[in-house]
Coordinates of C-alpha atoms in Angstrom, one line a residue:
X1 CA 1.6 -29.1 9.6
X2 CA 4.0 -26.4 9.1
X3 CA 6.5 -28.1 11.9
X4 CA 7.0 -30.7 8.8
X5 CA 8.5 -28.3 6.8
X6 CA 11.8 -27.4 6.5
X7 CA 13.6 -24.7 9.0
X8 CA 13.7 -22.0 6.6
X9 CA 10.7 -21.9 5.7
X10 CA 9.2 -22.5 9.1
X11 CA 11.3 -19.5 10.6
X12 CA 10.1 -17.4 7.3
X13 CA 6.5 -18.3 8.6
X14 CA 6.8 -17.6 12.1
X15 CA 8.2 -14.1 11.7
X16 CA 5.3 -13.6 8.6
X17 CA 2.7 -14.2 11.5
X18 CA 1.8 -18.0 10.0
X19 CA 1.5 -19.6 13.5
X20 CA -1.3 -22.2 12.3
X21 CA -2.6 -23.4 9.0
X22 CA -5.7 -21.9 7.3
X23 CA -8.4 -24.5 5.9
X24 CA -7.1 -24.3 2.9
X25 CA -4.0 -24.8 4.0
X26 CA -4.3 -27.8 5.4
X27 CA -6.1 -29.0 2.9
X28 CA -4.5 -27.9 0.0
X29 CA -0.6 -28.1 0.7
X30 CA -0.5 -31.5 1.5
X31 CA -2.0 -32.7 -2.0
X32 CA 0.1 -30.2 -3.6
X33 CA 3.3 -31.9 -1.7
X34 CA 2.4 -35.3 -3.1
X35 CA 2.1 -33.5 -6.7
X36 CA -1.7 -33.8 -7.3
X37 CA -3.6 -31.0 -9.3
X38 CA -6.0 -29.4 -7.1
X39 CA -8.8 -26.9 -8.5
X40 CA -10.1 -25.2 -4.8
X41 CA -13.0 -22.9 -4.1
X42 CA -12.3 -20.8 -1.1
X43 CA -13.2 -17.3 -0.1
X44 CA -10.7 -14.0 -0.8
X45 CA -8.6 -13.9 2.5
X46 CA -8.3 -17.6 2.9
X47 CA -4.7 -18.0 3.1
X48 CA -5.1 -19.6 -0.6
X49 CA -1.9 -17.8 -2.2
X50 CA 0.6 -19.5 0.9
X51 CA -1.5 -22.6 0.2
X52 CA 0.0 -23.3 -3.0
X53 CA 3.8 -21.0 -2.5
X54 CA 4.7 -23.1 0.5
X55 CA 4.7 -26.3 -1.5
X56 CA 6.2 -24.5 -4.5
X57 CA 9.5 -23.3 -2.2
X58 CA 9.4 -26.3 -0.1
X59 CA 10.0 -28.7 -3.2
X60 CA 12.5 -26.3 -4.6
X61 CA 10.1 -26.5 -8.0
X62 CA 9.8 -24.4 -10.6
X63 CA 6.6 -22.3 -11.0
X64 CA 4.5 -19.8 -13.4
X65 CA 2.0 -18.5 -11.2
X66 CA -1.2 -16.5 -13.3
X67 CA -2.6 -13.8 -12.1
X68 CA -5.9 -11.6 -13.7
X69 CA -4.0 -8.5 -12.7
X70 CA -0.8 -6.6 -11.4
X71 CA -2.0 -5.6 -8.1
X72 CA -2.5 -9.4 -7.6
X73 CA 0.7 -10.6 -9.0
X74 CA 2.5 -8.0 -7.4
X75 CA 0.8 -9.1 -4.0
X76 CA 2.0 -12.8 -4.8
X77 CA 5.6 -11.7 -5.3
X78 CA 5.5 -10.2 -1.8
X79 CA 4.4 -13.2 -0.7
X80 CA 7.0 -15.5 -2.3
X81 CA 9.6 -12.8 -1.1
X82 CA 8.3 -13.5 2.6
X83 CA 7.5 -17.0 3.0
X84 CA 10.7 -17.5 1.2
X85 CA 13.0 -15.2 3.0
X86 CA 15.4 -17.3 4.4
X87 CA 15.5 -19.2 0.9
X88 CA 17.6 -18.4 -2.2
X89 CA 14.6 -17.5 -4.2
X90 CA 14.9 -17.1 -8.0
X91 CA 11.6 -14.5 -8.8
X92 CA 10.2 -12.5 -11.2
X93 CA 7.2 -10.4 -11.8
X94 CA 6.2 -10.2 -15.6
X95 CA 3.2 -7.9 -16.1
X96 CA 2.6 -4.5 -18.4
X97 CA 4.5 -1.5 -18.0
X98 CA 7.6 -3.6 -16.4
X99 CA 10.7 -4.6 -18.5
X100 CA 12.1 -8.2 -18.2
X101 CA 15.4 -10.0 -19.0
X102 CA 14.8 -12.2 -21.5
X103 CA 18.3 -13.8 -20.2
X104 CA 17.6 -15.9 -18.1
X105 CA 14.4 -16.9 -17.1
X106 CA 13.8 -17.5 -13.3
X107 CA 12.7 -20.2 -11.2
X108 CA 9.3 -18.8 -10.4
X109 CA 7.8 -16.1 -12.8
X110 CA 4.6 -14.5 -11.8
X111 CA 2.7 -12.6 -14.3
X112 CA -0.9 -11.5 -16.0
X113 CA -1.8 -13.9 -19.3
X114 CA -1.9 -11.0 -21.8
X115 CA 1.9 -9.6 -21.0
X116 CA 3.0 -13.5 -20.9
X117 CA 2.0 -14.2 -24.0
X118 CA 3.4 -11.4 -25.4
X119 CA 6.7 -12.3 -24.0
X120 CA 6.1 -16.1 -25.5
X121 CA 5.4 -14.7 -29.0
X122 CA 8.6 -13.1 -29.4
X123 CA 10.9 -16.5 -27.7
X124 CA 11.1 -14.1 -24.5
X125 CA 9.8 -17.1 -22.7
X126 CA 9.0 -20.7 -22.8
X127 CA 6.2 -21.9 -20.9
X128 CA 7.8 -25.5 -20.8
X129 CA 10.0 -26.0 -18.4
X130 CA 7.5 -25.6 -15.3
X131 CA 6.8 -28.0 -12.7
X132 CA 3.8 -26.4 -11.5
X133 CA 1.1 -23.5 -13.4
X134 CA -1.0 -22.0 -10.9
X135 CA -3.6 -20.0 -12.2
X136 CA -5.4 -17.7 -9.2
X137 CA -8.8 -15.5 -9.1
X138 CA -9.8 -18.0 -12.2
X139 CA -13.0 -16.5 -12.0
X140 CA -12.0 -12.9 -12.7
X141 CA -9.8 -14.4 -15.1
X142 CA -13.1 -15.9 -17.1
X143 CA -14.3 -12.7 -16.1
X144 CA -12.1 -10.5 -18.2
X145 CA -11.7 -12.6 -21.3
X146 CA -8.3 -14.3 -20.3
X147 CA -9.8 -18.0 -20.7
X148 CA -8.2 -18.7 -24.4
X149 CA -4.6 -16.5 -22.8
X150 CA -4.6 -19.5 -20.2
X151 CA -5.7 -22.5 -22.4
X152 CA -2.7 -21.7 -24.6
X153 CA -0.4 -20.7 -22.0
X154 CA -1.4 -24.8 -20.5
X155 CA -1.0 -25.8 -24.2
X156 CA 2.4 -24.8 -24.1
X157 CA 3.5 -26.2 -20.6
X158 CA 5.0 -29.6 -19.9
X159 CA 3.4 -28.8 -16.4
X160 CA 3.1 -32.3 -13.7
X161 CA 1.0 -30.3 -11.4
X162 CA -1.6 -27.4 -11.9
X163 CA -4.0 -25.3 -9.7
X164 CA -6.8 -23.6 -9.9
X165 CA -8.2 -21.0 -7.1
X166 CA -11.2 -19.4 -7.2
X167 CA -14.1 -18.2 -4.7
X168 CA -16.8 -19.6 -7.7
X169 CA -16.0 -22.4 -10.0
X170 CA -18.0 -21.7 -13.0
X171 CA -18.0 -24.9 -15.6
X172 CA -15.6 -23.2 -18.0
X173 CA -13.0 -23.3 -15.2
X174 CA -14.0 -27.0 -14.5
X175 CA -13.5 -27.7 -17.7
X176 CA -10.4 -26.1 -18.2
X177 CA -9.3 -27.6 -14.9
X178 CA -9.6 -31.4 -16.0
X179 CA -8.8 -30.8 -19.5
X180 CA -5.1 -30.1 -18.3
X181 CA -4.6 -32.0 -15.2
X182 CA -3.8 -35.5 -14.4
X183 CA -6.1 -37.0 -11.1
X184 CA -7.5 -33.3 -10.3
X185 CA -8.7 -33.1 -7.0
X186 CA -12.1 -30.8 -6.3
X187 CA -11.3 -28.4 -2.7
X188 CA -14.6 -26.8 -2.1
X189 CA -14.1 -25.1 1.4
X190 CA -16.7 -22.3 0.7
X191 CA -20.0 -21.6 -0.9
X192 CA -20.3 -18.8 -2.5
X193 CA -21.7 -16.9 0.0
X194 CA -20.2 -13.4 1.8
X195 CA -17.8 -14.6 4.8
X196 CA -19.4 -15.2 7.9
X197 CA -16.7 -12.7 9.8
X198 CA -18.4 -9.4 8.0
X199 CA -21.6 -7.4 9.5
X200 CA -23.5 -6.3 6.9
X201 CA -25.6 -3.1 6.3
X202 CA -27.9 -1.9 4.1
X203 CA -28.7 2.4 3.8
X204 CA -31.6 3.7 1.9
X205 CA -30.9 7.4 0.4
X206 CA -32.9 9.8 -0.8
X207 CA -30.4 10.1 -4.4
X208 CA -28.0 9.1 -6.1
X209 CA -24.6 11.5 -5.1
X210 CA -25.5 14.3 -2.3
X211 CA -27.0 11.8 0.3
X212 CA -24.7 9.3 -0.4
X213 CA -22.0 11.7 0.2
X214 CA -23.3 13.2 3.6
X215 CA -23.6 9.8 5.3
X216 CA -20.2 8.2 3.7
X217 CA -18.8 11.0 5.8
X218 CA -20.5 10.0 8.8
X219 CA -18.7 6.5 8.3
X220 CA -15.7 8.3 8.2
X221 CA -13.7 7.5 11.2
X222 CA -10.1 6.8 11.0
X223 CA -10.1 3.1 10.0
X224 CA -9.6 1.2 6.8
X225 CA -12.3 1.8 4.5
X226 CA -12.7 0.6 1.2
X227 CA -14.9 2.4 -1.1
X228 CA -16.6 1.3 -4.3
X229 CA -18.1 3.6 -7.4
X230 CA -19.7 2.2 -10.4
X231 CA -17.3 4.6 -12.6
X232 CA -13.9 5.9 -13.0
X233 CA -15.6 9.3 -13.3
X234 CA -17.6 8.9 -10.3
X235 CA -14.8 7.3 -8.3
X236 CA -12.4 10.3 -9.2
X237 CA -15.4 12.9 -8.0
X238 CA -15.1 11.3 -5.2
X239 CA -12.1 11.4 -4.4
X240 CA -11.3 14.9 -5.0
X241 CA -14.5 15.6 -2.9
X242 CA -13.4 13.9 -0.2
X243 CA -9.6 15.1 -0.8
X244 CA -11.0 18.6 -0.4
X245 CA -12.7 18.0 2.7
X246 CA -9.7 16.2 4.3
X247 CA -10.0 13.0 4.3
X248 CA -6.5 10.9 4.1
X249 CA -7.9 9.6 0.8
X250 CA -6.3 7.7 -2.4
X251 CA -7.9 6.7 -5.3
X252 CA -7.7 3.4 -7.8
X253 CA -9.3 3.5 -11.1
X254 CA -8.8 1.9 -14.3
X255 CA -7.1 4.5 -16.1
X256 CA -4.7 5.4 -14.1
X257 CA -0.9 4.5 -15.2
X258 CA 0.2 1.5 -13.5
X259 CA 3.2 3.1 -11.5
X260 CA 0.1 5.3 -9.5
X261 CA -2.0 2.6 -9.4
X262 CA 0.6 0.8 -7.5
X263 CA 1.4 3.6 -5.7
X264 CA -2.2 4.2 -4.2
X265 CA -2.7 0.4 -3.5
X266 CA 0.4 0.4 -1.3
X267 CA -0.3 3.7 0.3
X268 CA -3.5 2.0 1.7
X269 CA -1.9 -1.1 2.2
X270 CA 1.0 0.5 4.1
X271 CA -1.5 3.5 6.3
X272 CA -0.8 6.5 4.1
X273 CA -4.3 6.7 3.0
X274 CA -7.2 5.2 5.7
X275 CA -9.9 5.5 3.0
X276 CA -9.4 4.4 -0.8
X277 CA -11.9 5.3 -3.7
X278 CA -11.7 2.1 -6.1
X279 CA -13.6 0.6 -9.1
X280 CA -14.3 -2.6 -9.4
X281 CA -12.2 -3.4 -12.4
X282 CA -9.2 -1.6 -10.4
X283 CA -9.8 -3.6 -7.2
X284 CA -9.9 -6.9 -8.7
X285 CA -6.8 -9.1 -6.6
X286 CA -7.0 -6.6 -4.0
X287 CA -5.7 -8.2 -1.1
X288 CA -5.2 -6.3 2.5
X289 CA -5.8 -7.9 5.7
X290 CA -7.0 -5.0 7.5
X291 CA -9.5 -3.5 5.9
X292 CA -12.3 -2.5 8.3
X293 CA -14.7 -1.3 6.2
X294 CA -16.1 -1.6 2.5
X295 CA -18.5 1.0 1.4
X296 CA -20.4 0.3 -1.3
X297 CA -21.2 4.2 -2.6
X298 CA -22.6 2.5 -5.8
X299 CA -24.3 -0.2 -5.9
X300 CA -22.8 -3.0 -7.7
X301 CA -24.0 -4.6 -11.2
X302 CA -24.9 -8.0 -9.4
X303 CA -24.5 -10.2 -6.5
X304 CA -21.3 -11.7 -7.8
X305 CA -19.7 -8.9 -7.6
X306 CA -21.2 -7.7 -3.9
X307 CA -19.8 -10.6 -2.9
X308 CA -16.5 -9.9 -4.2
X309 CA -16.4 -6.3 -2.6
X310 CA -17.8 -7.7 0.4
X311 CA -15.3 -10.1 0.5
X312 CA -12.3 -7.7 0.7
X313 CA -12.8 -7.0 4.5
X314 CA -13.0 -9.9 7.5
X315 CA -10.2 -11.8 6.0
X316 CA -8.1 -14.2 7.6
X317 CA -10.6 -14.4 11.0
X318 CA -10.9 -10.5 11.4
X319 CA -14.3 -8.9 12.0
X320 CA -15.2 -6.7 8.9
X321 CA -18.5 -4.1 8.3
X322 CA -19.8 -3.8 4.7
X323 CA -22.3 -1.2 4.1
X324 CA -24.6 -0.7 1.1
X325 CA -25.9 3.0 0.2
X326 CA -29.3 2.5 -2.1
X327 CA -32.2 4.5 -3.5
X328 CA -35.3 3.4 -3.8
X329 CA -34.8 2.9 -7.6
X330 CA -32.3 0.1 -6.5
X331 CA -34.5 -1.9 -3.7
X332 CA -34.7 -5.1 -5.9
X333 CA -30.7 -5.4 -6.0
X334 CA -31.0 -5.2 -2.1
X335 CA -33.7 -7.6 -2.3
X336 CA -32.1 -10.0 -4.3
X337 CA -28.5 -9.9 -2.0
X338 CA -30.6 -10.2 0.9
X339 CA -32.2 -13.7 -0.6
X340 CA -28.6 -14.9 -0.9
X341 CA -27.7 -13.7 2.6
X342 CA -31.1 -15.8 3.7
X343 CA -29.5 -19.0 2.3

């Protein structure tokens, strides 16, 4: 597939490590060359986001590309930025806490809803004049309220072709999907289910924090980990706990300002920190190819969201390990992930 595209972009892949197409790759860039509206269900880690970028640059189309938060849309901009190296790309990144020139607008524009919107009520910029609207994670984005944002950011665009990724597709997101695309065509490459690459484990503790803490440090090793607490103020304990005792540790949490957050995602990313403390909230769009480990200190609200956390390691064919710490308070949780994981 990718020896049909053009030489730029093929060289851009090649030295980005894309030898040969992801599933949803080859099943989603094709339709998306012949300008049909896809809406696709495929795990975190899929290869999704070059799924719908290498048509984007290949066509030389214009593009708003959603995202439910920066770390994501930040993440997508590196990704445009790679795959279109050897292309004159015109980029931006609109999302809070960054200024934008209201001068010009650019080719491709990647952004959250809320800071959008606020750009389109004051004639900053006009939804209109896009070829595509991609919309990814849109169930985090029904998740976090953003479901009217994107209906009138679609109301607003003259869009021919639109996308929809998500690892669920509730029926608001169906809905949303046909309302505002011409001969949709339904990808579903994955149940929802936790991927297939990651060993899972499940650790029953005696409480709630001292326990917990004694065997995360057993899991301690060197590699990638991930970790997950239910709070900001339990995920910043944690980290100066761990911070105190050594570990190579950075933290992401809600309240943080955006420059840190940012910051702390790309020291992980990059190695400067092997273990990262992270809320949920915080985490959502996290995506790192090389995470060994998630750690689940806390354990989440509900199985939607394990599998979310879950799903941030054994991406893109890599082994992962995802282990659960529980008390005895907690054993229907377990009980009820472990009926999925029976499916």
């Amino acid at each position: 597939m990718f020896e049909n595209l053009s030489e730029d972009l093929r060289k851009a892949l090649n030295e980005a490590g894309y030898i040969k197409p992801t599933r949803v790759q080859e099943a989603v860039i094709p339709e998306l060359m012949n300008g049909n509206s896809v809406i696709v269900q495929a795990k975190t880690g899929s290869g999704k986001t070059a799924a719908y970028v290498i048509p984007i640059l290949e066509r030389n189309s214009t593009a708003l590309i959603l995202s439910p938060t920066r770390e994501l849309a930040t993440q997508i901009l590196d990704e445009i930025r790679k795959i279109g190296k050897y292309k004159q790309i015109d980029v931006s990144l609109i999302i809070g806490g960054m200024s934008y020139d209201d001068q010009r607008q650019s080719k491709i524009v990647v952004g959250t809803p809320g800071r959008l919107l606020d750009l389109w009520s004051k004639g900053k910029i006009d939804f209109s004049g896009y070829d595509f609207v991609i919309v990814d994670e849109a169930d985090r984005m029904l998740d976090m309220g953003f479901i009217d944002d994107i209906r009138m950011i679609l109301n607003h665009s003259n869009a021919k072709i639109t996308g929809f990724f998500s690892a669920t597709i509730p029926d608001e997101i169906m809905t949303l999907a046909k309302e505002f695309s011409k001969d949709l065509r339904e990808i579903v490459l994955d149940e929802y289910k936790p991927v297939e690459e990651v060993k899972q484990k499940f650790v029953k503790v005696r409480n709630d924090w001292s326990d917990k803490v004694s065997k995360l440090l057993e899991e301690i090793n060197g590699e990638k980990i991930l970790v997950f607490a239910r709070t900001r103020d339990r995920a910043r304990k944690l980290y100066y706990l761990l911070k105190g005792k050594g570990v190579n540790v950075g933290l992401l949490s809600g309240d943080m300002p955006q420059s840190v957050r940012l910051k702390n995602f790309y020291g992980f990313k990059k190695g400067k920190y092997n273990v990262l403390v992270a809320t949920d909230l915080a985490s959502r769009g996290i995506d790192i190819i090389d995470v060994n480990k998630v750690i689940n200190f806390d354990i989440p609200r509900d199985v939607e969201t394990y599998i979310h956390r879950v799903g941030r390691t054994g991406r893109m064919g890599r082994v992962g390990q995802a282990i659960t710490f529980y008390t005895f308070r907690e054993a229907d949780m377990i009980k009820r992930i472990n009926n999925l994981l029976a499916i």
